[in-house]
Amino acid sequence: MKAVSVIIPAYNEEKTIGQVIDIVKQSNIDCEIIVVNNCCTDNTSKVAADKGAKVVYCNQKGKGYAMEEGLKAANNEIVVFLDADITDYNKNLIHLLVDPIVEDNIDFVKSTFERTKGGLVTEIATKPLLEILFPQMYPFAEPLSGMIASKKSILEKLEFEKDYGVDIGIVIDIMNLKLTTAEVNIGKIENMSHLLKTTESMKNMSKQIMKAILKRAKYVK
């Protein structure tokens, strides 16, 4: 198995980042673990460094900015992105995401999962819009999932949205490039930060996601 760069964008995730790193370390794949400090005001960096991760800093707040900084720091061609606030990842997570690339020469792997609660933005805002504008994308069960794997040389060619639209933007761009894709089930997860979001923050998230979709459908700039 080739070495893999695992990039974990993080904003104030001192309570969970150590557990995420521990899960990555359970893999028998050689993993370069990169935690991107995205304007944190807590001890995320210290916890990550103490766990042996490489910490890089992104001074522009936004997930897309952090993902770009992590990609620049990655030393391997195969890249995995993980969310920093999920502590019940499958212990075989890295293999599940990377195996289709290594064994089947797939270009882009998207995760799907069973969730305990949540998913309103996906089911109410995202999927209906995708079904109308990009019907070829609708088969993705979790189009907003942040757990993905691809090749650095591919990701470097894409335009990363800087906010919550980044994940759906990547998927649409991959599909428009007619690259090979796979969706893998990584089991049941619980994203506590999403469950705690306010109505206003969910509204803002939905707006950013829909803007990324409409931009790629040429309805907005």
GROMACS .gro file of C-alpha atoms in nm:
model
  221
    1MET     CA    1   0.000   0.000   0.000
    2LYS     CA    2   0.132   0.343  -0.094
    3ALA     CA    3   0.177   0.614   0.169
    4VAL     CA    4  -0.121   0.844   0.223
    5SER     CA    5  -0.151   1.205   0.340
    6VAL     CA    6  -0.444   1.245   0.580
    7ILE     CA    7  -0.552   1.610   0.608
    8ILE     CA    8  -0.774   1.720   0.897
    9PRO     CA    9  -0.894   2.083   0.885
   10ALA     CA   10  -0.976   2.195   1.240
   11TYR     CA   11  -1.132   2.493   1.412
   12ASN     CA   12  -1.127   2.468   1.794
   13GLU     CA   13  -1.138   2.089   1.807
   14GLU     CA   14  -0.911   2.027   2.109
   15LYS     CA   15  -1.168   1.788   2.259
   16THR     CA   16  -1.186   1.558   1.956
   17ILE     CA   17  -0.874   1.598   1.739
   18GLY     CA   18  -0.666   1.357   1.948
   19GLN     CA   19  -0.924   1.080   1.908
   20VAL     CA   20  -0.942   1.136   1.532
   21ILE     CA   21  -0.563   1.109   1.506
   22ASP     CA   22  -0.567   0.790   1.714
   23ILE     CA   23  -0.817   0.633   1.474
   24VAL     CA   24  -0.599   0.722   1.174
   25LYS     CA   25  -0.300   0.565   1.350
   26GLN     CA   26  -0.487   0.235   1.381
   27SER     CA   27  -0.451   0.188   1.006
   28ASN     CA   28  -0.165  -0.027   0.883
   29ILE     CA   29  -0.118   0.220   0.597
   30ASP     CA   30   0.175   0.460   0.622
   31CYS     CA   31  -0.010   0.786   0.698
   32GLU     CA   32   0.125   1.138   0.704
   33ILE     CA   33  -0.120   1.313   0.937
   34ILE     CA   34  -0.164   1.686   0.876
   35VAL     CA   35  -0.384   1.893   1.106
   36VAL     CA   36  -0.467   2.237   0.970
   37ASN     CA   37  -0.518   2.497   1.242
   38ASN     CA   38  -0.786   2.719   1.091
   39CYS     CA   39  -0.771   3.023   1.323
   40CYS     CA   40  -0.811   2.813   1.639
   41THR     CA   41  -0.824   2.989   1.976
   42ASP     CA   42  -0.790   2.671   2.184
   43ASN     CA   43  -0.528   2.397   2.224
   44THR     CA   44  -0.604   2.209   1.901
   45SER     CA   45  -0.247   2.253   1.774
   46LYS     CA   46  -0.084   2.132   2.096
   47VAL     CA   47  -0.303   1.824   2.120
   48ALA     CA   48  -0.236   1.739   1.754
   49ALA     CA   49   0.139   1.793   1.786
   50ASP     CA   50   0.153   1.584   2.104
   51LYS     CA   51  -0.012   1.304   1.909
   52GLY     CA   52   0.259   1.326   1.644
   53ALA     CA   53   0.066   1.506   1.371
   54LYS     CA   54   0.220   1.773   1.152
   55VAL     CA   55   0.046   2.103   1.227
   56VAL     CA   56   0.013   2.369   0.960
   57TYR     CA   57  -0.153   2.706   1.005
   58CYS     CA   58  -0.420   2.873   0.794
   59ASN     CA   59  -0.484   3.233   0.886
   60GLN     CA   60  -0.792   3.277   0.665
   61LYS     CA   61  -1.098   3.131   0.832
   62GLY     CA   62  -1.298   2.892   0.619
   63LYS     CA   63  -1.289   2.520   0.552
   64GLY     CA   64  -1.189   2.565   0.189
   65TYR     CA   65  -0.888   2.776   0.284
   66ALA     CA   66  -0.782   2.513   0.538
   67MET     CA   67  -0.818   2.231   0.287
   68GLU     CA   68  -0.601   2.418   0.038
   69GLU     CA   69  -0.328   2.472   0.299
   70GLY     CA   70  -0.336   2.107   0.393
   71LEU     CA   71  -0.309   2.004   0.030
   72LYS     CA   72  -0.003   2.225  -0.017
   73ALA     CA   73   0.162   2.054   0.280
   74ALA     CA   74   0.084   1.699   0.164
   75ASN     CA   75   0.383   1.495   0.049
   76ASN     CA   76   0.193   1.200  -0.097
   77GLU     CA   77  -0.009   1.159  -0.415
   78ILE     CA   78  -0.300   0.987  -0.241
   79VAL     CA   79  -0.484   1.230  -0.013
   80VAL     CA   80  -0.760   1.174   0.242
   81PHE     CA   81  -0.965   1.453   0.401
   82LEU     CA   82  -1.137   1.391   0.735
   83ASP     CA   83  -1.361   1.600   0.961
   84ALA     CA   84  -1.201   1.685   1.296
   85ASP     CA   85  -1.512   1.655   1.513
   86ILE     CA   86  -1.609   1.291   1.463
   87THR     CA   87  -1.474   1.048   1.721
   88ASP     CA   88  -1.651   0.725   1.625
   89TYR     CA   89  -1.494   0.667   1.284
   90ASN     CA   90  -1.458   0.307   1.169
   91LYS     CA   91  -1.111   0.180   1.265
   92ASN     CA   92  -1.068   0.073   0.900
   93LEU     CA   93  -1.161   0.419   0.775
   94ILE     CA   94  -0.841   0.489   0.580
   95HIS     CA   95  -0.850   0.154   0.402
   96LEU     CA   96  -1.216   0.199   0.313
   97LEU     CA   97  -1.146   0.536   0.150
   98VAL     CA   98  -0.815   0.452  -0.015
   99ASP     CA   99  -0.860   0.094  -0.138
  100PRO     CA  100  -1.074   0.189  -0.442
  101ILE     CA  101  -0.799   0.427  -0.558
  102VAL     CA  102  -0.516   0.179  -0.511
  103GLU     CA  103  -0.691  -0.140  -0.619
  104ASP     CA  104  -0.937  -0.016  -0.880
  105ASN     CA  105  -0.767   0.304  -1.000
  106ILE     CA  106  -1.070   0.514  -0.900
  107ASP     CA  107  -1.006   0.890  -0.916
  108PHE     CA  108  -1.231   1.010  -0.634
  109VAL     CA  109  -1.390   0.837  -0.336
  110LYS     CA  110  -1.679   0.984  -0.138
  111SER     CA  111  -1.800   0.840   0.192
  112THR     CA  112  -2.153   0.757   0.291
  113PHE     CA  113  -2.262   0.662   0.642
  114GLU     CA  114  -2.549   0.599   0.875
  115ARG     CA  115  -2.616   0.894   1.103
  116THR     CA  116  -2.790   0.899   1.437
  117LYS     CA  117  -2.955   1.238   1.379
  118GLY     CA  118  -2.922   1.537   1.152
  119GLY     CA  119  -2.889   1.555   0.776
  120LEU     CA  120  -3.156   1.820   0.726
  121VAL     CA  121  -2.942   2.040   0.501
  122THR     CA  122  -2.858   1.737   0.286
  123GLU     CA  123  -3.211   1.605   0.253
  124ILE     CA  124  -3.411   1.929   0.235
  125ALA     CA  125  -3.180   2.174   0.057
  126THR     CA  126  -2.901   1.990  -0.122
  127LYS     CA  127  -3.046   1.677  -0.277
  128PRO     CA  128  -3.354   1.840  -0.433
  129LEU     CA  129  -3.138   2.107  -0.596
  130LEU     CA  130  -2.891   1.848  -0.724
  131GLU     CA  131  -3.174   1.634  -0.859
  132ILE     CA  132  -3.295   1.930  -1.067
  133LEU     CA  133  -2.963   2.075  -1.184
  134PHE     CA  134  -2.724   1.779  -1.177
  135PRO     CA  135  -2.934   1.462  -1.195
  136GLN     CA  136  -2.624   1.252  -1.264
  137MET     CA  137  -2.503   1.336  -0.910
  138TYR     CA  138  -2.816   1.236  -0.724
  139PRO     CA  139  -2.701   0.876  -0.657
  140PHE     CA  140  -2.452   1.008  -0.398
  141ALA     CA  141  -2.621   0.929  -0.067
  142GLU     CA  142  -2.414   1.186   0.126
  143PRO     CA  143  -2.308   1.457  -0.121
  144LEU     CA  144  -2.189   1.684   0.163
  145SER     CA  145  -1.970   1.429   0.337
  146GLY     CA  146  -1.630   1.572   0.427
  147MET     CA  147  -1.458   1.233   0.435
  148ILE     CA  148  -1.311   1.189   0.090
  149ALA     CA  149  -1.004   1.051  -0.087
  150SER     CA  150  -0.847   1.138  -0.418
  151LYS     CA  151  -0.515   1.212  -0.586
  152LYS     CA  152  -0.329   1.533  -0.509
  153SER     CA  153  -0.270   1.596  -0.879
  154ILE     CA  154  -0.647   1.592  -0.936
  155LEU     CA  155  -0.745   1.803  -0.634
  156GLU     CA  156  -0.490   2.072  -0.722
  157LYS     CA  157  -0.679   2.138  -1.044
  158LEU     CA  158  -1.010   2.210  -0.871
  159GLU     CA  159  -1.152   2.537  -0.743
  160PHE     CA  160  -1.212   2.507  -0.369
  161GLU     CA  161  -1.498   2.714  -0.235
  162LYS     CA  162  -1.387   2.881   0.086
  163ASP     CA  163  -1.692   2.809   0.301
  164TYR     CA  164  -1.942   2.527   0.354
  165GLY     CA  165  -1.981   2.500  -0.023
  166VAL     CA  166  -1.639   2.339  -0.061
  167ASP     CA  167  -1.747   1.975  -0.031
  168ILE     CA  168  -2.032   1.990  -0.280
  169GLY     CA  169  -1.822   2.205  -0.514
  170ILE     CA  170  -1.551   1.939  -0.527
  171VAL     CA  171  -1.802   1.665  -0.606
  172ILE     CA  172  -1.966   1.860  -0.888
  173ASP     CA  173  -1.629   1.951  -1.037
  174ILE     CA  174  -1.518   1.588  -1.025
  175MET     CA  175  -1.838   1.478  -1.199
  176ASN     CA  176  -1.809   1.750  -1.464
  177LEU     CA  177  -1.455   1.633  -1.540
  178LYS     CA  178  -1.602   1.285  -1.596
  179LEU     CA  179  -1.355   1.127  -1.356
  180THR     CA  180  -1.419   0.785  -1.207
  181THR     CA  181  -1.591   0.788  -0.868
  182ALA     CA  182  -1.691   0.552  -0.592
  183GLU     CA  183  -1.898   0.588  -0.278
  184VAL     CA  184  -1.805   0.373   0.022
  185ASN     CA  185  -1.996   0.313   0.344
  186ILE     CA  186  -1.786   0.396   0.651
  187GLY     CA  187  -2.047   0.288   0.906
  188LYS     CA  188  -2.239   0.488   1.166
  189ILE     CA  189  -2.107   0.824   1.281
  190GLU     CA  190  -2.230   1.107   1.499
  191ASN     CA  191  -2.127   1.464   1.422
  192MET     CA  192  -2.191   1.651   1.746
  193SER     CA  193  -2.102   1.996   1.616
  194HIS     CA  194  -2.367   1.970   1.344
  195LEU     CA  195  -2.630   1.853   1.592
  196LEU     CA  196  -2.564   2.162   1.804
  197LYS     CA  197  -2.594   2.417   1.523
  198THR     CA  198  -2.856   2.689   1.554
  199THR     CA  199  -3.128   2.753   1.297
  200GLU     CA  200  -2.942   3.064   1.184
  201SER     CA  201  -2.615   2.878   1.133
  202MET     CA  202  -2.795   2.601   0.943
  203LYS     CA  203  -2.954   2.867   0.723
  204ASN     CA  204  -2.613   3.017   0.650
  205MET     CA  205  -2.469   2.674   0.573
  206SER     CA  206  -2.754   2.599   0.333
  207LYS     CA  207  -2.705   2.932   0.156
  208GLN     CA  208  -2.334   2.867   0.101
  209ILE     CA  209  -2.397   2.515  -0.027
  210MET     CA  210  -2.673   2.623  -0.265
  211LYS     CA  211  -2.456   2.907  -0.393
  212ALA     CA  212  -2.179   2.659  -0.480
  213ILE     CA  213  -2.429   2.441  -0.668
  214LEU     CA  214  -2.589   2.732  -0.854
  215LYS     CA  215  -2.246   2.872  -0.944
  216ARG     CA  216  -2.156   2.546  -1.118
  217ALA     CA  217  -2.493   2.546  -1.293
  218LYS     CA  218  -2.402   2.896  -1.424
  219TYR     CA  219  -2.686   3.067  -1.240
  220VAL     CA  220  -2.465   3.280  -1.014
  221LYS     CA  221  -2.103   3.396  -1.026
   0.00000   0.00000   0.00000
